[in-house]
Short mmCIF file of C-alpha atoms in Angstrom, two decimals:
data_model
loop_
_atom_site.label_atom_id
_atom_site.label_comp_id
_atom_site.label_asym_id
_atom_site.label_seq_id
_atom_site.Cartn_x
_atom_site.Cartn_y
_atom_site.Cartn_z
CA MET A 1 -41.27 63.57 57.74
CA ARG A 2 -42.95 65.06 54.69
CA PRO A 3 -46.58 64.07 54.09
CA GLN A 4 -47.06 61.56 51.27
CA VAL A 5 -49.67 61.91 48.58
CA PHE A 6 -50.82 59.38 45.99
CA VAL A 7 -51.64 60.96 42.63
CA SER A 8 -54.13 59.15 40.41
CA TYR A 9 -54.52 60.04 36.73
CA ALA A 10 -55.16 58.29 33.43
CA GLU A 11 -52.22 57.51 31.16
CA ASN A 12 -53.72 59.86 28.51
CA ASP A 13 -53.44 62.68 31.07
CA LYS A 14 -49.75 62.11 31.75
CA ASN A 15 -48.71 65.68 30.79
CA ILE A 16 -51.10 67.42 33.14
CA GLY A 17 -50.62 64.67 35.73
CA GLU A 18 -46.94 65.54 35.81
CA VAL A 19 -47.81 69.23 36.25
CA LEU A 20 -50.01 68.24 39.20
CA ARG A 21 -47.19 66.09 40.62
CA ARG A 22 -44.75 69.04 40.44
CA LEU A 23 -47.34 71.36 41.99
CA LEU A 24 -47.75 68.98 44.94
CA GLU A 25 -44.00 68.51 45.33
CA ASP A 26 -43.64 72.31 45.35
CA GLN A 27 -46.11 72.30 48.26
CA GLY A 28 -43.61 70.18 50.22
CA LEU A 29 -45.24 66.78 49.69
CA THR A 30 -43.68 63.44 48.75
CA VAL A 31 -45.62 62.20 45.71
CA ASN A 32 -46.35 58.54 44.90
CA VAL A 33 -47.42 57.77 41.33
CA VAL A 34 -47.84 54.29 39.88
CA SER A 35 -48.08 54.68 36.12
CA GLU A 36 -48.89 52.10 33.49
CA GLY A 37 -45.29 52.42 32.28
CA LEU A 38 -43.92 51.52 35.71
CA CYS A 39 -46.19 48.48 35.87
CA THR A 40 -44.79 47.13 32.62
CA THR A 41 -41.12 47.81 33.44
CA VAL A 42 -40.92 45.94 36.76
CA PRO A 43 -41.02 42.24 35.86
CA GLY A 44 -42.49 39.85 38.39
CA ARG A 45 -44.37 42.51 40.37
CA GLU A 46 -48.12 42.60 40.30
CA CYS A 47 -49.21 46.13 39.42
CA SER A 48 -52.19 46.07 41.77
CA LYS A 49 -49.84 45.31 44.68
CA MET A 50 -47.64 48.27 43.72
CA VAL A 51 -50.69 50.52 43.69
CA GLU A 52 -51.96 49.14 47.01
CA GLN A 53 -48.57 49.68 48.69
CA ALA A 54 -48.32 53.25 47.37
CA LEU A 55 -51.88 54.01 48.53
CA ASN A 56 -51.27 52.48 51.97
CA LYS A 57 -48.24 54.65 52.67
CA SER A 58 -49.94 57.84 51.44
CA ASP A 59 -51.54 60.35 53.81
CA LEU A 60 -53.66 61.90 51.05
CA VAL A 61 -54.98 60.94 47.61
CA VAL A 62 -55.25 63.47 44.79
CA ALA A 63 -57.11 62.43 41.64
CA LEU A 64 -57.24 64.11 38.25
CA ILE A 65 -60.73 63.50 36.85
CA THR A 66 -60.90 64.24 33.11
CA LYS A 67 -62.86 63.14 30.09
CA ASP A 68 -60.14 60.51 29.60
CA SER A 69 -60.01 59.23 33.18
CA VAL A 70 -63.66 59.18 34.20
CA TYR A 71 -64.04 55.72 32.62
CA SER A 72 -60.64 54.36 33.70
CA ALA A 73 -60.93 51.06 35.57
CA TRP A 74 -57.60 51.71 37.33
CA MET A 75 -58.64 55.15 38.53
CA ASN A 76 -61.96 53.86 39.80
CA GLN A 77 -60.14 51.07 41.69
CA GLU A 78 -57.59 53.50 43.15
CA LEU A 79 -60.31 55.90 44.30
CA GLY A 80 -62.44 53.04 45.61
CA PHE A 81 -59.49 51.83 47.68
CA ALA A 82 -58.80 55.35 48.97
CA ILE A 83 -62.44 55.93 49.91
CA GLY A 84 -62.68 52.48 51.52
CA ALA A 85 -59.52 53.19 53.54
CA ASP A 86 -60.99 56.56 54.55
CA LYS A 87 -58.05 58.45 53.04
CA PRO A 88 -58.50 62.22 52.64
CA THR A 89 -59.11 62.81 48.94
CA ILE A 90 -58.85 65.92 46.76
CA LEU A 91 -60.43 65.68 43.31
CA PHE A 92 -59.41 67.96 40.43
CA VAL A 93 -62.22 67.82 37.86
CA GLU A 94 -61.76 69.03 34.29
CA GLY A 95 -64.26 71.48 32.77
CA ASP A 96 -67.73 70.01 32.48
CA VAL A 97 -66.85 66.39 33.28
CA PRO A 98 -69.78 65.08 35.34
CA VAL A 99 -69.16 64.37 39.02
CA SER A 100 -71.27 61.33 39.90
CA GLY A 101 -71.00 57.73 40.99
CA LEU A 102 -67.87 57.16 43.03
CA TYR A 103 -67.08 60.89 43.00
CA GLY A 104 -70.60 62.08 43.82
CA GLY A 105 -71.02 63.93 47.10
CA ARG A 106 -67.30 64.65 47.41
CA GLN A 107 -65.75 68.09 47.30
CA TYR A 108 -63.75 68.85 44.20
CA ILE A 109 -61.81 71.60 42.46
CA ARG A 110 -62.71 72.38 38.84
CA PHE A 111 -60.06 73.37 36.34
CA GLY A 112 -60.39 74.47 32.73
CA ALA A 113 -58.38 75.12 29.61
CA ASP A 114 -56.16 77.52 31.58
CA GLY A 115 -54.74 74.47 33.38
CA LEU A 116 -53.86 73.84 36.99
CA GLY A 117 -51.73 76.93 37.60
CA LYS A 118 -54.67 78.91 39.00
CA VAL A 119 -55.69 76.21 41.49
CA ALA A 120 -52.53 76.47 43.59
CA THR A 121 -54.23 78.80 46.08
CA THR A 122 -57.23 76.47 46.40
CA LEU A 123 -54.91 73.48 46.81
CA SER A 124 -52.95 75.32 49.49
CA LYS A 125 -56.17 76.01 51.40
CA ALA A 126 -57.35 72.38 51.07
CA LEU A 127 -54.00 71.11 52.36
CA SER A 128 -54.18 73.50 55.32
CA GLU A 129 -57.65 72.21 56.19
CA LEU A 130 -56.17 68.67 56.25
CA GLY A 131 -53.49 69.81 58.69
CA ILE A 132 -50.72 69.89 56.07
CA THR A 133 -48.73 73.12 56.04
CA PRO A 134 -48.27 73.97 52.36
CA LYS A 135 -45.65 76.07 50.64
CA MET A 136 -47.07 78.44 48.04
CA LYS A 137 -45.54 78.40 44.58
CA ILE A 138 -47.44 78.98 41.36
CA ILE A 139 -46.37 76.98 38.32
CA LYS A 140 -46.46 79.18 35.26
CA GLY A 141 -47.59 77.63 32.01
CA ALA A 142 -49.44 74.73 33.62
CA LYS A 143 -51.84 74.30 30.73
CA ARG A 144 -54.00 71.39 29.63
CA PRO A 145 -52.91 70.09 26.21
CA PHE A 146 -56.37 70.05 24.62
CA SER A 147 -56.70 68.30 21.30
#
């Protein structure tokens, strides 16, 4: 069975979140993402329950910490749940976004304007350290759409 990973990112970071999702899938992982759009298109389901179920079945949590997500209530709840459940967590932190509070004291991988393409090697190493055998594949053109 392929390892499952929960990917947490802010709705404003959807483009680069999708790049991260593809990068993880290319590493041989099954990716769980609960987006704001999914929460509004499934009538009668409580979004927090969908997130909790996805987090519970995940072996690993990967979070994209950006200037847009650092203040996201949903992301803070998702990471709080993951930390409380003692889930292995990999943080991708954009540029000079401060790493404090909930994220403080945790290892993280910084990325810049060149996007996530260059972090594939670091991700592969982090997955190996967690006992997950990765497949290496670099995504070309994985750039952050800066405004």
